[in-house]
Amino acid sequence: MPDSKQLPVERAKLYARIMLGITTLFLPISIFDWANIQSQINFYVAIVHGLLIVGYMFLLKPGNFYPLTLVLHIASSITVAVVNHNIGGFVSYNFAIICIELMGIGFILGRARWIITATAISIIIHLIAIINEITLFWSFSDPNSLIMMSVNDNYKYLAIVSQTILLLGTGAIITILTHVINQREYELEQSRQAMQQRSDELAALAIRLETSNQQLVSTETTLRQTVDALTVAALPVGDDVVVLPLIGGFDIQRAKAVEDSLLSYIHEQRANTLILDLTSVLVASDSLLTMLERIIQGAKLLGTRVILAGLQPEVAPMMVQLKLNRQTVLSAPTLAAALELR
């Protein structure tokens, strides 16, 4: 996003380039009629004004924006007055141009007090030019070609008053429009800052949620490892008997961990009997049934007899799916009864 202080400067430089282009239009007109003293004056005035505009563009900075822009406005207003006065017919040419120049500079300045100052400058220079045209205090033009010299006094006074009022109205309109624009820009900036703040808050919240999620995942992993360590540990009973208490639910991951650790433990202990204590198992999930089937088959291959202890009534019907061989797999109502069968 552009710097809020630099943006008016860039707009002012664009305005200055437009003014420089308009000023250069006076040069070919003056050159084509160089024998006329008025054309020579217009040429030199345009050159001076062009140099002032170039200097303005190089010197313009946020720190000197307003006073330097007013200096350019003074120079532009004087240039318009002098050039049009020498062309002939000041009132017919100058007023429209000075109003347009005031509108452009007003929108660049953008603040009420500076627009009021620019309007006052335009009125003063315009009145001085009109008075000069009436009195011919300074002029290279033919008096017969000047409108203000060829009309009655009532028209002259009407022109002074009416054009002054129109310049005041132009300044007032620009002031109101720029106030509305500035207010809208301020509201938009406030909305943008609120949205940015909200975005920052959401980003911070997302980071906190991500951190909390990572902590929860880490905690869950630790708890799972702890539970697995507590609930899948086989217990040796005597020299050749191993008891495995099965507690809680079994998903695929946990069932695989029980199966791998148990078969390795049986092999290490050279156990002849494996007692699977199902007292705490209340629901026989597919993962549990698959695990029991694989453990029983693996134990048989290792030459170990399997005894199911504490089988609950809710689980017993589902154990039928395993199609257990009653000669190799025994069952007992309690762990104590299973120990007596070993």
Coordinates of C-alpha atoms in Angstrom, one line a residue:
M1 CA 0.0 0.0 0.0
P2 CA 1.4 3.5 -0.9
D3 CA 2.6 5.7 1.9
S4 CA -0.3 8.1 2.9
K5 CA 2.2 11.0 3.1
Q6 CA 3.7 10.3 -0.3
L7 CA 0.5 9.8 -2.2
P8 CA -0.5 13.6 -2.3
V9 CA 3.0 14.4 -3.4
E10 CA 2.7 12.0 -6.3
R11 CA -0.7 13.5 -7.3
A12 CA 0.9 17.0 -7.1
K13 CA 3.7 15.9 -9.4
L14 CA 1.1 14.5 -11.9
Y15 CA -0.7 17.9 -11.7
A16 CA 2.6 19.7 -12.3
R17 CA 3.3 17.6 -15.4
I18 CA -0.2 18.5 -16.8
M19 CA 0.5 22.2 -16.1
L20 CA 3.9 21.9 -17.8
G21 CA 2.2 20.4 -20.9
I22 CA -0.4 23.2 -21.0
T23 CA 2.4 25.8 -20.6
T24 CA 4.3 24.4 -23.6
L25 CA 1.2 25.1 -25.7
F26 CA 2.0 28.8 -25.5
L27 CA 5.4 28.4 -27.0
P28 CA 4.6 27.5 -30.7
I29 CA 1.9 30.2 -30.7
S30 CA 4.4 32.8 -29.6
I31 CA 7.1 31.5 -32.1
F32 CA 4.7 31.7 -35.1
D33 CA 4.0 35.4 -34.3
W34 CA 7.4 36.3 -32.9
A35 CA 7.4 39.8 -34.6
N36 CA 4.7 40.8 -32.2
I37 CA 5.9 42.1 -28.8
Q38 CA 3.0 40.4 -27.0
S39 CA 4.1 37.0 -28.4
Q40 CA 7.6 37.6 -27.2
I41 CA 6.3 38.4 -23.7
N42 CA 4.1 35.3 -23.7
F43 CA 7.1 33.2 -24.8
Y44 CA 9.3 34.4 -22.0
V45 CA 6.6 34.1 -19.4
A46 CA 5.8 30.5 -20.5
I47 CA 9.6 29.6 -20.2
V48 CA 9.8 31.1 -16.7
H49 CA 6.6 29.3 -15.7
G50 CA 7.9 26.0 -17.1
L51 CA 11.2 26.3 -15.2
L52 CA 9.2 27.0 -12.0
I53 CA 7.1 23.9 -12.5
V54 CA 10.3 21.7 -13.1
G55 CA 11.8 23.2 -10.0
Y56 CA 8.6 22.4 -8.1
M57 CA 8.7 18.8 -9.1
F58 CA 12.3 18.4 -8.0
L59 CA 11.8 20.3 -4.7
L60 CA 8.4 18.8 -3.7
K61 CA 8.5 16.7 -0.5
P62 CA 5.9 15.8 2.2
G63 CA 7.5 18.4 4.5
N64 CA 7.1 21.4 2.1
F65 CA 4.1 20.1 0.2
Y66 CA 1.5 22.8 1.1
P67 CA 3.6 26.1 0.9
L68 CA 5.5 25.0 -2.2
T69 CA 2.2 24.1 -3.9
L70 CA 0.8 27.5 -3.1
V71 CA 3.9 29.1 -4.7
L72 CA 3.2 27.1 -7.8
H73 CA -0.5 28.2 -7.7
I74 CA 0.6 31.9 -7.5
A75 CA 3.1 31.4 -10.4
S76 CA 0.4 29.6 -12.5
S77 CA -2.2 32.3 -11.8
I78 CA 0.1 35.1 -12.7
T79 CA 1.2 33.3 -15.9
V80 CA -2.4 32.8 -17.0
A81 CA -3.2 36.4 -16.2
V82 CA -0.2 37.9 -18.1
V83 CA -0.4 35.6 -21.1
N84 CA -4.1 36.1 -21.6
H85 CA -3.9 39.8 -21.0
N86 CA -1.3 40.1 -23.8
I87 CA -3.4 38.0 -26.1
G88 CA -6.2 40.4 -25.7
G89 CA -9.6 40.3 -24.1
F90 CA -8.7 39.3 -20.5
V91 CA -12.2 38.6 -19.2
S92 CA -13.1 36.4 -22.2
Y93 CA -10.1 34.1 -21.8
N94 CA -8.7 34.3 -18.3
F95 CA -11.7 33.5 -16.0
A96 CA -12.4 29.9 -17.3
I97 CA -8.7 29.0 -17.2
I98 CA -8.2 30.4 -13.7
C99 CA -11.2 28.5 -12.4
I100 CA -9.9 25.3 -13.9
E101 CA -6.5 25.9 -12.4
L102 CA -8.1 26.6 -9.0
M103 CA -10.1 23.4 -9.2
G104 CA -6.9 21.4 -10.0
I105 CA -4.8 22.9 -7.3
G106 CA -7.7 22.7 -4.8
F107 CA -8.1 18.9 -5.2
I108 CA -4.3 18.6 -4.8
L109 CA -4.2 20.6 -1.6
G110 CA -7.2 18.7 -0.2
R111 CA -7.6 20.6 3.1
A112 CA -10.0 23.4 3.8
R113 CA -7.6 26.1 5.0
W114 CA -5.2 25.6 2.1
I115 CA -8.1 25.6 -0.5
I116 CA -9.4 28.9 1.1
T117 CA -5.9 30.3 0.8
A118 CA -5.6 29.2 -2.9
T119 CA -9.1 30.7 -3.6
A120 CA -8.0 34.0 -2.0
I121 CA -4.9 34.1 -4.1
S122 CA -6.9 33.4 -7.3
I123 CA -9.3 36.2 -6.5
I124 CA -6.6 38.7 -5.7
I125 CA -4.6 38.0 -8.9
H126 CA -7.8 38.0 -11.0
L127 CA -8.9 41.3 -9.5
I128 CA -5.4 42.8 -10.0
A129 CA -5.5 41.7 -13.7
I130 CA -9.0 43.1 -14.3
I131 CA -8.0 46.5 -12.6
N132 CA -4.8 46.5 -14.7
E133 CA -6.9 45.9 -17.9
I134 CA -9.3 48.7 -17.0
T135 CA -6.5 51.2 -16.1
L136 CA -3.9 50.0 -18.7
F137 CA -1.3 50.5 -15.9
W138 CA 0.8 47.9 -17.7
S139 CA 0.0 46.6 -21.1
F140 CA 1.5 45.9 -24.5
S141 CA -1.9 45.2 -26.1
D142 CA -3.9 47.4 -28.3
P143 CA -6.5 49.1 -26.1
N144 CA -9.1 48.6 -28.8
S145 CA -8.6 44.8 -28.5
L146 CA -9.3 44.6 -24.8
I147 CA -12.8 43.7 -23.8
M148 CA -12.7 45.7 -20.5
M149 CA -11.7 48.8 -22.4
S150 CA -14.6 48.6 -24.9
V151 CA -17.6 48.1 -22.5
N152 CA -19.4 50.5 -20.1
D153 CA -18.6 50.9 -16.4
N154 CA -21.6 48.9 -15.3
Y155 CA -20.3 45.9 -17.2
K156 CA -16.9 46.3 -15.6
Y157 CA -18.3 46.4 -12.1
L158 CA -20.6 43.5 -12.8
A159 CA -17.7 41.5 -14.1
I160 CA -15.6 42.2 -11.0
V161 CA -18.4 41.3 -8.6
S162 CA -19.8 38.3 -10.5
Q163 CA -16.5 36.7 -11.2
T164 CA -15.3 37.2 -7.6
I165 CA -18.5 35.5 -6.5
L166 CA -18.0 32.6 -9.0
L167 CA -14.4 32.1 -7.8
L168 CA -15.7 32.0 -4.2
G169 CA -18.3 29.5 -5.2
T170 CA -15.6 27.4 -7.0
G171 CA -13.5 27.4 -3.8
A172 CA -16.5 26.5 -1.7
I173 CA -17.5 23.6 -4.0
I174 CA -13.9 22.3 -4.0
T175 CA -13.8 22.6 -0.2
I176 CA -17.0 20.6 0.3
L177 CA -16.1 18.0 -2.2
T178 CA -12.6 17.5 -0.7
H179 CA -14.1 17.3 2.8
V180 CA -16.5 14.6 1.6
I181 CA -13.6 12.7 -0.1
N182 CA -11.3 13.1 2.9
Q183 CA -14.1 11.8 5.2
R184 CA -14.7 8.8 3.0
E185 CA -11.0 8.1 2.8
Y186 CA -10.7 8.4 6.6
E187 CA -13.6 6.0 7.1
L188 CA -12.1 3.6 4.5
E189 CA -8.7 3.8 6.3
Q190 CA -10.4 3.1 9.7
S191 CA -12.2 0.1 8.2
R192 CA -8.9 -1.1 6.7
Q193 CA -7.1 -0.8 10.0
A194 CA -10.0 -2.6 11.8
M195 CA -9.9 -5.4 9.2
Q196 CA -6.1 -5.5 9.5
Q197 CA -6.3 -5.7 13.3
R198 CA -9.0 -8.4 13.0
S199 CA -6.8 -10.3 10.5
D200 CA -3.8 -10.0 12.9
E201 CA -6.0 -11.3 15.8
L202 CA -7.2 -14.2 13.7
A203 CA -3.7 -15.0 12.6
A204 CA -2.5 -14.9 16.2
L205 CA -5.5 -17.1 17.2
A206 CA -4.6 -19.5 14.4
I207 CA -1.1 -19.8 15.7
R208 CA -2.3 -20.4 19.3
L209 CA -4.7 -23.0 18.0
E210 CA -2.0 -24.7 16.0
T211 CA 0.3 -24.7 19.1
S212 CA -2.5 -26.0 21.2
N213 CA -3.3 -28.7 18.6
Q214 CA 0.4 -29.7 18.5
Q215 CA 0.4 -29.9 22.3
L216 CA -2.8 -32.0 22.3
V217 CA -1.3 -34.4 19.7
S218 CA 1.9 -34.7 21.8
T219 CA -0.2 -35.2 25.0
E220 CA -2.4 -37.8 23.2
T221 CA 0.7 -39.6 21.9
T222 CA 2.3 -39.7 25.4
L223 CA -1.0 -40.9 27.0
R224 CA -1.4 -43.6 24.4
Q225 CA 2.2 -44.7 24.9
T226 CA 1.6 -44.7 28.7
V227 CA -1.7 -46.6 28.4
D228 CA -0.2 -49.1 26.0
A229 CA 2.8 -49.7 28.3
L230 CA 0.4 -50.3 31.2
T231 CA -2.2 -52.4 29.5
V232 CA -0.3 -54.6 27.0
A233 CA 2.4 -55.7 29.4
A234 CA 2.5 -59.5 29.8
L235 CA 3.1 -60.9 33.3
P236 CA 5.1 -64.1 33.8
V237 CA 3.5 -66.5 36.3
G238 CA 5.9 -69.2 37.3
D239 CA 8.5 -70.5 34.8
D240 CA 6.3 -71.3 31.8
V241 CA 3.1 -69.3 32.2
V242 CA 2.4 -65.8 30.8
V243 CA -0.7 -63.8 31.7
L244 CA -1.8 -60.9 29.5
P245 CA -4.6 -58.7 31.0
L246 CA -6.6 -57.0 28.2
I247 CA -8.1 -53.7 29.3
G248 CA -10.2 -51.1 27.4
G249 CA -10.9 -50.8 23.7
F250 CA -8.5 -51.9 20.9
D251 CA -8.0 -50.0 17.6
I252 CA -5.9 -51.3 14.8
Q253 CA -2.7 -49.6 16.0
R254 CA -3.0 -50.8 19.6
A255 CA -4.0 -54.3 18.5
K256 CA -0.9 -54.5 16.3
A257 CA 1.3 -53.3 19.2
V258 CA -0.2 -56.0 21.6
E259 CA 0.3 -58.7 19.0
D260 CA 3.9 -57.9 18.2
S261 CA 5.1 -57.4 21.8
L262 CA 3.2 -60.5 23.1
L263 CA 4.5 -63.0 20.6
S264 CA 8.0 -61.7 21.0
Y265 CA 7.7 -62.0 24.8
I266 CA 6.3 -65.6 24.6
H267 CA 9.2 -66.5 22.4
E268 CA 11.7 -65.0 24.8
Q269 CA 10.2 -66.6 27.9
R270 CA 9.8 -70.0 26.3
A271 CA 6.3 -70.0 27.7
N272 CA 4.1 -73.2 27.5
T273 CA 0.9 -71.5 28.5
L274 CA -0.6 -68.1 27.6
I275 CA -3.6 -66.8 29.6
L276 CA -5.5 -64.0 28.0
D277 CA -7.5 -62.3 30.7
L278 CA -10.6 -60.8 29.1
T279 CA -12.3 -59.8 32.4
S280 CA -12.2 -56.0 31.5
V281 CA -13.2 -56.4 27.9
L282 CA -16.9 -55.5 27.6
V283 CA -17.1 -55.0 23.8
A284 CA -15.5 -57.2 21.2
S285 CA -14.5 -55.0 18.3
D286 CA -13.4 -56.3 14.9
S287 CA -9.8 -55.1 15.8
L288 CA -10.0 -57.1 19.0
L289 CA -11.3 -60.3 17.3
T290 CA -8.7 -60.1 14.6
M291 CA -5.9 -59.6 17.3
L292 CA -7.1 -62.6 19.3
E293 CA -7.2 -64.8 16.3
R294 CA -3.7 -63.8 15.2
I295 CA -2.3 -64.2 18.8
I296 CA -3.9 -67.6 19.1
Q297 CA -2.6 -68.8 15.8
G298 CA 0.9 -67.3 16.5
A299 CA 1.0 -68.9 19.9
K300 CA 0.0 -72.3 18.5
L301 CA 2.9 -72.0 16.0
L302 CA 5.2 -71.2 18.9
G303 CA 4.0 -74.3 20.7
T304 CA 2.1 -72.4 23.4
R305 CA -1.3 -73.3 24.8
V306 CA -3.9 -70.6 25.1
I307 CA -6.4 -70.1 27.8
L308 CA -9.2 -67.5 27.7
A309 CA -10.1 -66.2 31.2
G310 CA -13.0 -64.1 32.4
L311 CA -14.9 -64.0 29.2
Q312 CA -18.0 -61.7 29.6
P313 CA -21.5 -62.7 28.4
E314 CA -21.7 -59.7 26.1
V315 CA -18.5 -60.8 24.3
A316 CA -18.9 -64.6 24.3
P317 CA -21.3 -64.6 21.2
M318 CA -18.9 -62.8 19.1
M319 CA -16.0 -65.1 20.1
V320 CA -17.9 -67.8 18.1
Q321 CA -16.7 -66.1 15.0
L322 CA -13.1 -67.2 15.8
K323 CA -14.1 -70.9 15.4
L324 CA -11.7 -71.8 18.2
N325 CA -10.3 -75.3 18.4
R326 CA -11.5 -76.5 21.8
Q327 CA -8.5 -78.8 22.0
T328 CA -5.9 -76.1 21.8
V329 CA -7.8 -73.2 23.3
L330 CA -9.4 -73.5 26.7
S331 CA -11.6 -71.1 28.6
A332 CA -12.1 -70.4 32.3
P333 CA -14.6 -68.2 34.1
T334 CA -11.9 -66.4 36.1
L335 CA -8.2 -65.8 36.1
A336 CA -7.8 -67.9 39.2
A337 CA -9.6 -70.8 37.5
A338 CA -7.4 -70.4 34.4
L339 CA -4.3 -70.6 36.6
E340 CA -5.5 -73.9 38.0
L341 CA -5.8 -75.3 34.4
R342 CA -2.2 -74.6 33.4

